[in-house]
Short mmCIF file of C-alpha atoms in Angstrom, two decimals:
data_model
loop_
_atom_site.label_atom_id
_atom_site.label_comp_id
_atom_site.label_asym_id
_atom_site.label_seq_id
_atom_site.Cartn_x
_atom_site.Cartn_y
_atom_site.Cartn_z
CA UNK A 8 64.35 102.77 140.45
CA UNK A 9 63.45 104.16 137.05
CA UNK A 10 65.70 103.70 134.07
CA UNK A 11 66.50 107.47 134.16
CA UNK A 12 67.77 107.05 137.68
CA UNK A 13 69.74 103.88 136.86
CA UNK A 14 71.19 105.74 133.79
CA UNK A 15 72.21 108.83 135.74
CA UNK A 16 73.68 106.75 138.62
CA UNK A 17 75.83 104.67 136.16
CA UNK A 18 76.79 107.79 134.21
CA UNK A 19 78.02 109.51 137.49
CA UNK A 20 79.86 106.29 138.58
CA UNK A 21 81.60 106.15 135.20
CA UNK A 22 82.58 109.95 135.33
CA UNK A 23 83.86 109.46 138.84
CA UNK A 24 85.97 106.47 137.77
CA UNK A 25 87.41 108.44 134.83
CA UNK A 26 88.31 111.34 137.07
CA UNK A 27 90.05 108.96 139.53
CA UNK A 28 92.02 107.32 136.60
CA UNK A 29 93.18 110.60 134.96
CA UNK A 30 94.18 112.26 138.47
CA UNK A 31 97.64 110.59 138.67
CA UNK A 32 98.38 111.81 135.02
CA UNK A 33 97.14 115.32 136.05
CA UNK A 34 99.20 115.30 139.03
CA UNK A 35 102.33 114.22 137.41
CA UNK A 36 101.91 116.84 134.66
CA UNK A 37 101.18 119.59 137.20
CA UNK A 38 104.34 118.43 139.23
CA UNK A 39 106.60 118.58 136.22
CA UNK A 40 105.16 122.01 135.23
CA UNK A 41 105.76 123.36 138.66
CA UNK A 42 109.42 122.09 139.02
CA UNK A 43 110.70 123.37 135.74
CA UNK A 44 112.16 126.40 137.41
CA UNK A 45 112.11 130.11 136.50
CA UNK A 46 112.46 129.56 132.84
CA UNK A 47 109.16 127.65 132.51
CA UNK A 48 106.01 129.12 131.23
CA UNK A 49 103.48 130.02 133.88
CA UNK A 50 100.24 128.09 134.31
CA UNK A 51 97.40 129.16 132.37
CA UNK A 52 94.43 130.65 134.38
CA UNK A 53 91.29 128.51 133.63
CA UNK A 54 88.98 131.16 134.87
CA UNK A 55 90.28 134.01 132.76
CA UNK A 56 91.08 132.01 129.69
CA UNK A 57 93.86 134.22 128.79
CA UNK A 58 97.60 133.64 129.15
CA UNK A 59 99.36 135.15 132.22
CA UNK A 60 102.05 137.77 131.50
CA UNK A 61 105.45 136.29 131.91
CA UNK A 62 108.68 138.33 132.03
CA UNK A 63 111.60 136.73 130.41
CA UNK A 64 114.97 137.85 131.11
CA UNK A 65 117.63 137.95 128.37
CA UNK A 66 119.92 134.97 128.67
CA UNK A 67 123.40 135.48 129.97
CA UNK A 68 125.10 133.30 127.32
CA UNK A 69 124.84 130.32 125.08
CA UNK A 70 124.60 127.89 128.13
CA UNK A 71 121.84 129.86 129.72
CA UNK A 72 119.94 130.08 126.55
CA UNK A 73 120.11 126.42 126.16
CA UNK A 74 119.13 125.72 129.69
CA UNK A 75 116.20 128.10 129.37
CA UNK A 76 115.05 126.51 126.03
CA UNK A 77 115.39 123.06 127.57
CA UNK A 78 113.34 124.11 130.56
CA UNK A 79 110.70 125.60 128.47
CA UNK A 80 110.47 122.57 126.28
CA UNK A 81 110.12 120.33 129.41
CA UNK A 82 107.31 122.71 130.67
CA UNK A 83 105.52 122.60 127.31
CA UNK A 84 105.65 118.81 127.17
CA UNK A 85 104.47 118.52 130.70
CA UNK A 86 101.35 120.87 130.04
CA UNK A 87 100.75 119.09 126.75
CA UNK A 88 100.71 115.71 128.65
CA UNK A 89 98.10 117.16 131.03
CA UNK A 90 96.04 118.45 128.18
CA UNK A 91 96.28 114.86 126.66
CA UNK A 92 95.11 113.32 129.84
CA UNK A 93 92.17 115.68 130.07
CA UNK A 94 91.13 115.07 126.39
CA UNK A 95 91.45 111.35 126.96
CA UNK A 96 89.30 111.62 129.89
CA UNK A 97 86.58 113.64 127.88
CA UNK A 98 86.74 110.96 125.06
CA UNK A 99 86.19 108.23 127.54
CA UNK A 100 83.19 110.13 129.12
CA UNK A 101 81.64 110.52 125.33
CA UNK A 102 82.26 106.78 124.71
CA UNK A 103 80.70 105.89 128.22
CA UNK A 104 77.47 108.02 127.92
CA UNK A 105 77.07 106.95 124.29
CA UNK A 106 77.27 103.38 125.37
CA UNK A 107 74.97 103.83 128.51
CA UNK A 108 72.48 105.62 126.22
CA UNK A 109 72.43 102.65 123.84
CA UNK A 110 71.89 100.20 126.95
CA UNK A 111 69.20 102.38 128.32
CA UNK A 112 67.56 102.58 124.77
CA UNK A 113 67.69 98.85 124.50
CA UNK A 114 66.14 98.32 127.85
CA UNK A 115 63.39 100.79 127.34
CA UNK A 116 61.76 98.49 124.73
CA UNK A 117 61.14 96.14 127.63
CA UNK A 118 58.94 98.65 129.66
CA UNK A 119 55.39 99.70 129.01
CA UNK A 120 55.95 103.42 128.45
CA UNK A 121 58.54 102.89 125.83
CA UNK A 122 58.51 106.60 124.44
CA UNK A 123 58.63 108.06 127.97
CA UNK A 124 61.65 105.88 128.88
CA UNK A 125 63.39 106.94 125.70
CA UNK A 126 62.74 110.54 126.34
CA UNK A 127 64.09 110.37 129.74
CA UNK A 128 67.21 108.42 128.47
CA UNK A 129 67.67 111.09 125.55
CA UNK A 130 67.45 113.96 128.05
CA UNK A 131 69.92 112.34 130.24
CA UNK A 132 72.24 111.78 127.42
CA UNK A 133 71.77 115.51 126.30
CA UNK A 134 72.55 116.58 129.66
CA UNK A 135 75.88 114.44 129.87
CA UNK A 136 76.69 115.57 126.32
CA UNK A 137 76.40 119.23 127.22
CA UNK A 138 78.62 118.73 130.40
CA UNK A 139 81.21 117.15 128.12
CA UNK A 140 80.86 119.92 125.44
CA UNK A 141 81.29 122.45 128.14
CA UNK A 142 84.40 120.79 129.60
CA UNK A 143 85.63 120.51 125.96
CA UNK A 144 85.18 123.97 125.09
CA UNK A 145 86.95 124.95 128.40
CA UNK A 146 89.89 122.58 127.40
CA UNK A 147 90.05 123.99 123.83
CA UNK A 148 90.18 127.53 125.21
CA UNK A 149 92.98 126.62 127.60
CA UNK A 150 94.83 125.01 124.94
CA UNK A 151 94.62 128.03 122.62
CA UNK A 152 95.53 130.30 125.44
CA UNK A 153 98.57 128.09 126.18
CA UNK A 154 99.74 127.91 122.54
CA UNK A 155 99.39 131.78 122.48
CA UNK A 156 101.44 132.09 125.65
CA UNK A 157 104.10 129.68 124.40
CA UNK A 158 104.48 131.54 121.12
CA UNK A 159 104.78 134.82 122.93
CA UNK A 160 107.48 133.31 125.26
CA UNK A 161 109.35 131.67 122.26
CA UNK A 162 109.19 135.08 120.47
CA UNK A 163 110.48 136.70 123.74
CA UNK A 164 113.28 134.25 123.96
CA UNK A 165 114.03 134.75 120.31
CA UNK A 166 114.25 138.47 120.75
CA UNK A 167 116.34 138.28 123.81
CA UNK A 168 118.75 135.82 122.07
CA UNK A 169 118.86 138.35 119.09
CA UNK A 170 119.69 141.14 121.32
CA UNK A 171 122.47 139.00 123.13
CA UNK A 172 123.82 138.10 119.75
CA UNK A 173 123.57 141.60 118.59
CA UNK A 174 127.29 142.68 119.62
CA UNK A 175 128.61 139.38 118.01
CA UNK A 176 126.78 140.22 114.79
CA UNK A 177 128.00 143.68 114.82
CA UNK A 178 131.53 142.53 115.23
CA UNK A 179 131.27 140.13 112.57
CA UNK A 180 129.83 142.75 110.22
CA UNK A 181 132.82 145.03 111.07
CA UNK A 182 135.35 142.03 110.27
CA UNK A 183 133.51 141.31 107.03
CA UNK A 184 133.60 144.99 106.09
CA UNK A 185 137.22 145.31 106.90
CA UNK A 186 137.94 142.15 104.78
CA UNK A 187 135.86 143.44 101.94
CA UNK A 188 137.77 146.75 102.06
CA UNK A 189 141.03 144.86 102.16
CA UNK A 190 140.07 142.72 99.03
CA UNK A 191 139.12 145.91 97.25
CA UNK A 192 142.50 147.66 98.03
CA UNK A 193 144.35 144.39 97.00
CA UNK A 194 142.18 144.33 93.88
CA UNK A 195 143.01 147.88 93.02
CA UNK A 196 146.75 147.29 93.64
CA UNK A 197 146.78 144.25 91.37
CA UNK A 198 144.78 146.22 88.60
CA UNK A 199 147.45 149.00 88.95
CA UNK A 200 150.21 146.56 88.55
CA UNK A 201 148.81 144.89 85.73
CA UNK A 202 148.22 148.24 84.01
CA UNK A 203 151.88 149.36 84.68
CA UNK A 204 153.24 146.02 83.24
CA UNK A 205 150.84 146.02 80.33
CA UNK A 206 153.26 148.17 77.85
CA UNK A 207 156.20 145.85 78.83
CA UNK A 208 154.18 142.78 78.29
CA UNK A 209 152.84 143.94 75.06
CA UNK A 210 156.39 144.89 73.78
CA UNK A 211 157.60 141.40 74.87
CA UNK A 212 154.73 139.82 73.05
CA UNK A 213 155.35 141.78 69.94
CA UNK A 214 158.94 141.00 69.88
CA UNK A 215 158.31 137.27 70.65
CA UNK A 216 155.54 137.42 67.65
CA UNK A 217 157.99 139.23 65.24
CA UNK A 218 160.81 136.70 66.07
CA UNK A 219 158.32 133.73 65.38
CA UNK A 220 157.25 135.39 62.14
CA UNK A 221 160.95 136.01 60.98
CA UNK A 222 161.86 132.30 61.92
CA UNK A 223 158.77 131.06 59.85
CA UNK A 224 159.78 133.32 56.87
CA UNK A 225 163.39 132.10 57.03
CA UNK A 226 162.20 128.43 57.17
CA UNK A 227 159.83 129.37 54.21
CA UNK A 228 162.64 130.71 52.23
CA UNK A 229 165.01 127.89 52.96
CA UNK A 230 162.14 125.55 51.86
CA UNK A 231 161.75 127.42 48.51
CA UNK A 232 165.58 127.45 47.96
CA UNK A 233 165.83 123.67 48.85
CA UNK A 234 162.84 123.00 46.40
CA UNK A 235 164.63 125.06 43.55
CA UNK A 236 167.87 123.25 44.30
CA UNK A 237 166.19 119.84 44.09
CA UNK A 238 164.38 120.97 40.91
CA UNK A 239 167.81 121.96 39.28
CA UNK A 240 169.32 118.70 40.55
CA UNK A 241 166.57 116.64 39.12
CA UNK A 242 166.86 118.54 35.71
CA UNK A 243 170.62 117.72 35.75
CA UNK A 244 169.91 114.16 36.59
CA UNK A 245 167.56 114.01 33.55
CA UNK A 246 170.26 115.48 31.27
CA UNK A 247 172.91 113.04 32.52
CA UNK A 248 170.45 110.18 32.04
CA UNK A 249 169.68 111.24 28.40
CA UNK A 250 173.35 111.78 27.83
CA UNK A 251 174.01 108.35 28.94
CA UNK A 252 171.11 106.81 26.88
CA UNK A 253 172.57 108.52 23.80
CA UNK A 254 176.13 107.36 24.47
CA UNK A 255 174.77 103.88 25.09
CA UNK A 256 173.08 103.96 21.81
CA UNK A 257 176.15 105.18 20.05
CA UNK A 258 178.26 102.43 21.66
CA UNK A 259 175.68 99.85 20.60
CA UNK A 260 175.59 101.17 17.06
CA UNK A 261 179.47 101.05 17.09
CA UNK A 262 179.41 97.50 18.26
CA UNK A 263 177.13 96.46 15.59
CA UNK A 264 179.22 98.10 13.03
CA UNK A 265 182.43 96.36 14.33
CA UNK A 266 180.69 92.98 14.48
CA UNK A 267 179.37 93.56 10.94
CA UNK A 268 182.79 94.48 9.65
CA UNK A 269 184.30 91.56 11.55
CA UNK A 270 181.80 89.25 9.97
CA UNK A 271 182.56 90.74 6.51
CA UNK A 272 186.42 90.38 7.10
CA UNK A 273 185.92 86.80 8.21
CA UNK A 274 183.68 85.97 5.25
CA UNK A 275 186.38 87.47 2.78
CA UNK A 276 189.06 85.57 4.49
CA UNK A 277 187.14 82.35 4.15
CA UNK A 278 186.49 83.08 0.56
CA UNK A 279 190.27 83.81 -0.15
CA UNK A 280 191.21 80.68 1.77
CA UNK A 281 188.72 78.66 -0.22
CA UNK A 282 189.90 80.12 -3.53
CA UNK A 283 193.45 79.43 -2.53
CA UNK A 284 192.62 75.92 -1.52
CA UNK A 285 191.03 75.32 -4.86
CA UNK A 286 193.90 76.80 -6.71
CA UNK A 287 196.19 74.72 -4.84
CA UNK A 288 194.15 71.58 -5.55
CA UNK A 289 194.01 72.47 -9.28
CA UNK A 290 197.72 72.81 -9.24
CA UNK A 291 198.50 69.57 -7.67
CA UNK A 292 196.15 67.73 -10.19
CA UNK A 293 197.96 69.24 -13.01
CA UNK A 294 201.31 68.18 -11.71
CA UNK A 295 200.26 64.67 -11.28
CA UNK A 296 199.12 64.43 -14.97
#
Protein backbone atom coordinates (compact mmCIF):
# COMPACT_ATOMS: atom_id res chain seq x y z
CA UNK A 1 0.00 0.00 0.00
CA UNK A 2 1.38 3.42 -0.96
CA UNK A 3 1.76 6.28 1.52
CA UNK A 4 -1.01 8.18 -0.22
CA UNK A 5 -3.41 5.27 0.25
CA UNK A 6 -2.35 4.93 3.87
CA UNK A 7 -2.91 8.65 4.44
CA UNK A 8 -6.32 8.60 2.73
CA UNK A 9 -7.41 5.56 4.71
CA UNK A 10 -6.37 7.07 8.04
CA UNK A 11 -7.99 10.38 7.13
CA UNK A 12 -11.28 8.67 6.29
CA UNK A 13 -11.22 6.72 9.53
CA UNK A 14 -10.55 9.84 11.51
CA UNK A 15 -13.39 11.72 9.82
CA UNK A 16 -15.71 8.77 10.48
CA UNK A 17 -14.74 8.72 14.15
CA UNK A 18 -15.34 12.45 14.44
CA UNK A 19 -18.76 12.13 12.83
CA UNK A 20 -19.65 9.28 15.18
CA UNK A 21 -18.51 11.32 18.20
CA UNK A 22 -20.44 14.41 17.10
CA UNK A 23 -23.64 12.53 16.22
CA UNK A 24 -25.04 12.34 19.81
CA UNK A 25 -24.57 16.08 20.35
CA UNK A 26 -26.24 16.86 17.00
CA UNK A 27 -29.11 14.53 17.86
CA UNK A 28 -29.64 16.16 21.25
CA UNK A 29 -29.58 19.63 19.68
CA UNK A 30 -32.06 18.63 16.98
CA UNK A 31 -34.34 16.99 19.57
CA UNK A 32 -34.30 20.14 21.73
CA UNK A 33 -34.93 22.32 18.69
CA UNK A 34 -37.86 20.17 17.55
CA UNK A 35 -39.41 20.02 21.04
CA UNK A 36 -39.57 23.73 21.89
CA UNK A 37 -43.12 24.11 20.55
CA UNK A 38 -44.86 26.57 18.31
CA UNK A 39 -42.90 29.58 19.65
CA UNK A 40 -39.51 28.17 18.53
CA UNK A 41 -37.73 29.35 15.42
CA UNK A 42 -37.98 26.99 12.42
CA UNK A 43 -34.98 24.95 11.26
CA UNK A 44 -32.73 26.65 8.74
CA UNK A 45 -32.74 25.05 5.32
CA UNK A 46 -29.17 23.92 4.53
CA UNK A 47 -29.83 23.63 0.82
CA UNK A 48 -31.22 27.10 0.31
CA UNK A 49 -29.03 28.87 2.88
CA UNK A 50 -31.85 31.39 3.63
CA UNK A 51 -34.10 31.56 6.74
CA UNK A 52 -37.53 30.03 6.44
CA UNK A 53 -40.43 32.40 6.91
CA UNK A 54 -42.02 32.10 10.35
CA UNK A 55 -45.38 33.62 11.27
CA UNK A 56 -45.29 34.94 14.83
CA UNK A 57 -48.66 35.45 16.44
CA UNK A 58 -49.03 38.35 18.86
CA UNK A 59 -48.77 37.29 22.51
CA UNK A 60 -52.01 37.12 24.43
CA UNK A 61 -50.50 38.72 27.54
CA UNK A 62 -47.40 39.04 29.70
CA UNK A 63 -47.34 35.32 30.54
CA UNK A 64 -47.68 34.33 26.88
CA UNK A 65 -44.92 36.77 25.94
CA UNK A 66 -42.61 35.38 28.63
CA UNK A 67 -43.31 31.77 27.58
CA UNK A 68 -42.69 32.64 23.92
CA UNK A 69 -39.43 34.42 24.78
CA UNK A 70 -38.34 31.48 26.94
CA UNK A 71 -39.15 28.96 24.20
CA UNK A 72 -37.31 31.07 21.62
CA UNK A 73 -34.28 31.33 23.91
CA UNK A 74 -34.26 27.55 24.43
CA UNK A 75 -34.49 26.97 20.68
CA UNK A 76 -31.67 29.41 19.97
CA UNK A 77 -29.50 27.78 22.64
CA UNK A 78 -30.16 24.33 21.18
CA UNK A 79 -29.34 25.47 17.65
CA UNK A 80 -26.20 27.21 18.89
CA UNK A 81 -25.15 23.98 20.64
CA UNK A 82 -25.63 22.14 17.36
CA UNK A 83 -23.47 24.68 15.52
CA UNK A 84 -20.83 24.47 18.23
CA UNK A 85 -20.75 20.69 17.94
CA UNK A 86 -20.33 20.89 14.15
CA UNK A 87 -17.62 23.53 14.54
CA UNK A 88 -15.81 21.31 17.04
CA UNK A 89 -15.95 18.43 14.57
CA UNK A 90 -14.51 20.65 11.81
CA UNK A 91 -11.72 21.80 14.12
CA UNK A 92 -10.89 18.20 14.95
CA UNK A 93 -10.83 17.28 11.27
CA UNK A 94 -8.44 20.19 10.62
CA UNK A 95 -6.17 19.10 13.43
CA UNK A 96 -6.36 15.51 12.25
CA UNK A 97 -5.40 16.07 8.61
CA UNK A 98 -2.66 18.46 9.69
CA UNK A 99 -1.26 15.82 12.00
CA UNK A 100 -1.62 13.10 9.34
CA UNK A 101 0.15 15.25 6.80
CA UNK A 102 3.04 15.82 9.18
CA UNK A 103 3.29 12.05 9.80
CA UNK A 104 3.12 11.29 6.06
CA UNK A 105 5.72 13.99 5.35
CA UNK A 106 8.01 12.46 7.94
CA UNK A 107 7.53 8.97 6.51
CA UNK A 108 8.20 10.15 2.94
CA UNK A 109 11.82 10.85 3.75
CA UNK A 110 12.33 7.11 4.27
CA UNK A 111 11.18 6.29 0.71
CA UNK A 112 13.19 6.43 -2.49
CA UNK A 113 10.87 8.78 -4.38
CA UNK A 114 10.67 11.43 -1.70
CA UNK A 115 9.33 14.24 -3.86
CA UNK A 116 6.65 12.07 -5.38
CA UNK A 117 5.60 10.89 -1.91
CA UNK A 118 5.48 14.47 -0.62
CA UNK A 119 3.41 15.58 -3.61
CA UNK A 120 0.90 12.78 -3.04
CA UNK A 121 0.67 13.70 0.69
CA UNK A 122 0.20 17.36 -0.11
CA UNK A 123 -2.48 16.57 -2.69
CA UNK A 124 -4.34 14.45 -0.16
CA UNK A 125 -3.99 17.20 2.42
CA UNK A 126 -5.31 19.85 0.00
CA UNK A 127 -8.26 17.62 -0.86
CA UNK A 128 -9.11 17.14 2.82
CA UNK A 129 -8.59 20.85 3.42
CA UNK A 130 -10.97 21.75 0.59
CA UNK A 131 -13.59 19.41 2.03
CA UNK A 132 -13.27 20.99 5.45
CA UNK A 133 -13.36 24.47 3.94
CA UNK A 134 -16.52 23.59 2.01
CA UNK A 135 -18.16 22.32 5.20
CA UNK A 136 -16.91 25.39 7.08
CA UNK A 137 -18.40 27.77 4.51
CA UNK A 138 -21.65 25.86 4.63
CA UNK A 139 -21.70 26.05 8.43
CA UNK A 140 -20.93 29.78 8.37
CA UNK A 141 -23.70 30.40 5.87
CA UNK A 142 -26.18 28.47 8.02
CA UNK A 143 -25.08 30.40 11.11
CA UNK A 144 -25.54 33.74 9.33
CA UNK A 145 -28.93 32.65 8.08
CA UNK A 146 -29.93 31.53 11.57
CA UNK A 147 -28.81 34.80 13.13
CA UNK A 148 -30.77 36.75 10.54
CA UNK A 149 -33.82 34.60 11.19
CA UNK A 150 -33.48 34.98 14.96
CA UNK A 151 -33.11 38.72 14.55
CA UNK A 152 -36.25 38.86 12.42
CA UNK A 153 -38.14 36.76 14.96
CA UNK A 154 -37.01 38.95 17.84
CA UNK A 155 -38.06 42.03 15.91
CA UNK A 156 -41.41 40.42 15.18
CA UNK A 157 -41.90 39.52 18.84
CA UNK A 158 -40.93 43.03 19.89
CA UNK A 159 -43.35 44.54 17.38
CA UNK A 160 -46.09 42.21 18.57
CA UNK A 161 -45.35 43.12 22.18
CA UNK A 162 -45.44 46.81 21.26
CA UNK A 163 -48.81 46.31 19.59
CA UNK A 164 -50.10 44.43 22.63
CA UNK A 165 -48.87 47.20 24.95
CA UNK A 166 -50.23 49.97 22.73
CA UNK A 167 -53.63 50.23 24.56
CA UNK A 168 -51.87 50.34 27.92
CA UNK A 169 -49.49 53.04 26.68
CA UNK A 170 -52.41 55.02 25.27
CA UNK A 171 -54.25 54.73 28.59
CA UNK A 172 -51.12 55.84 30.48
CA UNK A 173 -50.73 58.78 28.12
CA UNK A 174 -54.36 59.78 28.73
CA UNK A 175 -53.86 59.53 32.49
CA UNK A 176 -50.66 61.53 32.29
CA UNK A 177 -52.33 64.17 30.13
CA UNK A 178 -55.27 64.39 32.55
CA UNK A 179 -52.88 64.68 35.49
CA UNK A 180 -50.92 67.39 33.70
CA UNK A 181 -54.07 69.35 32.91
CA UNK A 182 -55.25 69.04 36.50
CA UNK A 183 -51.90 70.33 37.74
CA UNK A 184 -52.13 73.22 35.30
CA UNK A 185 -55.62 74.11 36.54
CA UNK A 186 -54.48 73.90 40.15
CA UNK A 187 -51.50 76.09 39.33
CA UNK A 188 -53.78 78.69 37.73
CA UNK A 189 -56.07 78.63 40.79
CA UNK A 190 -53.12 79.07 43.12
CA UNK A 191 -51.81 81.92 40.97
CA UNK A 192 -55.20 83.63 40.99
CA UNK A 193 -55.46 83.21 44.77
CA UNK A 194 -52.02 84.70 45.25
CA UNK A 195 -52.86 87.62 42.95
CA UNK A 196 -56.12 88.24 44.83
CA UNK A 197 -54.48 88.19 48.24
CA UNK A 198 -51.44 90.21 47.11
CA UNK A 199 -52.89 93.70 47.96
CA UNK A 200 -53.96 92.54 51.42
CA UNK A 201 -50.62 90.98 52.00
CA UNK A 202 -48.82 94.10 50.82
CA UNK A 203 -50.99 96.32 53.05
CA UNK A 204 -50.37 94.06 56.03
CA UNK A 205 -46.66 94.04 55.30
CA UNK A 206 -46.60 97.83 54.95
CA UNK A 207 -48.49 98.28 58.21
CA UNK A 208 -46.14 95.94 60.00
CA UNK A 209 -43.17 97.78 58.50
CA UNK A 210 -44.57 101.17 59.56
CA UNK A 211 -45.20 99.86 63.08
CA UNK A 212 -41.63 98.58 63.30
CA UNK A 213 -40.33 101.93 62.06
CA UNK A 214 -42.47 103.82 64.57
CA UNK A 215 -41.32 101.58 67.41
CA UNK A 216 -37.74 102.06 66.35
CA UNK A 217 -38.14 105.86 66.18
CA UNK A 218 -39.78 105.89 69.62
CA UNK A 219 -36.93 103.85 71.07
CA UNK A 220 -34.44 106.17 69.38
CA UNK A 221 -36.14 109.29 70.78
CA UNK A 222 -36.28 107.73 74.23
CA UNK A 223 -32.58 106.90 73.98
CA UNK A 224 -31.82 110.55 73.04
CA UNK A 225 -33.94 111.82 75.93
CA UNK A 226 -32.26 109.44 78.33
CA UNK A 227 -28.88 110.58 77.05
CA UNK A 228 -29.76 114.26 77.58
CA UNK A 229 -31.12 113.49 81.03
CA UNK A 230 -27.99 111.58 81.90
CA UNK A 231 -25.84 114.47 80.63
CA UNK A 232 -27.80 116.99 82.72
CA UNK A 233 -27.53 114.73 85.75
CA UNK A 234 -23.81 114.46 85.24
CA UNK A 235 -23.53 118.28 85.00
CA UNK A 236 -25.52 118.67 88.22
CA UNK A 237 -23.32 116.08 89.89
CA UNK A 238 -20.24 118.03 88.81
CA UNK A 239 -21.70 121.26 90.18
CA UNK A 240 -22.58 119.65 93.51
CA UNK A 241 -19.11 118.13 93.70
CA UNK A 242 -17.50 121.51 93.02
CA UNK A 243 -19.73 123.16 95.62
CA UNK A 244 -18.75 120.52 98.13
CA UNK A 245 -15.13 121.06 97.30
CA UNK A 246 -15.48 124.84 97.83
CA UNK A 247 -17.34 124.34 101.07
CA UNK A 248 -14.70 121.88 102.24
CA UNK A 249 -11.98 124.38 101.42
CA UNK A 250 -13.80 127.13 103.29
CA UNK A 251 -14.35 124.86 106.27
CA UNK A 252 -10.70 123.89 106.28
CA UNK A 253 -9.68 127.55 106.16
CA UNK A 254 -12.07 128.38 109.01
CA UNK A 255 -10.64 125.55 111.05
CA UNK A 256 -7.15 126.85 110.46
CA UNK A 257 -8.17 130.37 111.50
CA UNK A 258 -9.85 129.10 114.68
CA UNK A 259 -6.84 126.99 115.47
CA UNK A 260 -4.51 129.99 114.92
CA UNK A 261 -6.75 132.23 117.11
CA UNK A 262 -6.91 129.59 119.80
CA UNK A 263 -3.15 129.25 119.72
CA UNK A 264 -2.75 133.06 119.96
CA UNK A 265 -5.21 133.20 122.86
CA UNK A 266 -3.38 130.38 124.58
CA UNK A 267 -0.06 132.16 124.12
CA UNK A 268 -1.48 135.45 125.50
CA UNK A 269 -2.96 133.64 128.45
CA UNK A 270 0.33 131.93 129.11
CA UNK A 271 2.20 135.24 128.87
CA UNK A 272 -0.26 136.92 131.24
CA UNK A 273 -0.03 134.05 133.65
CA UNK A 274 3.73 134.23 133.53
CA UNK A 275 3.71 137.99 134.13
CA UNK A 276 1.30 137.55 136.98
CA UNK A 277 3.47 134.88 138.48
CA UNK A 278 6.57 137.05 138.14
CA UNK A 279 4.75 140.02 139.73
CA UNK A 280 3.52 137.84 142.52
CA UNK A 281 6.99 136.49 143.11
CA UNK A 282 8.41 140.02 143.19
CA UNK A 283 5.81 141.11 145.67
CA UNK A 284 6.54 138.19 147.95
CA UNK A 285 10.26 139.03 147.92
CA UNK A 286 9.64 142.58 148.88
CA UNK A 287 7.47 141.59 151.79
CA UNK A 288 10.07 139.29 153.20
CA UNK A 289 12.67 142.07 153.30
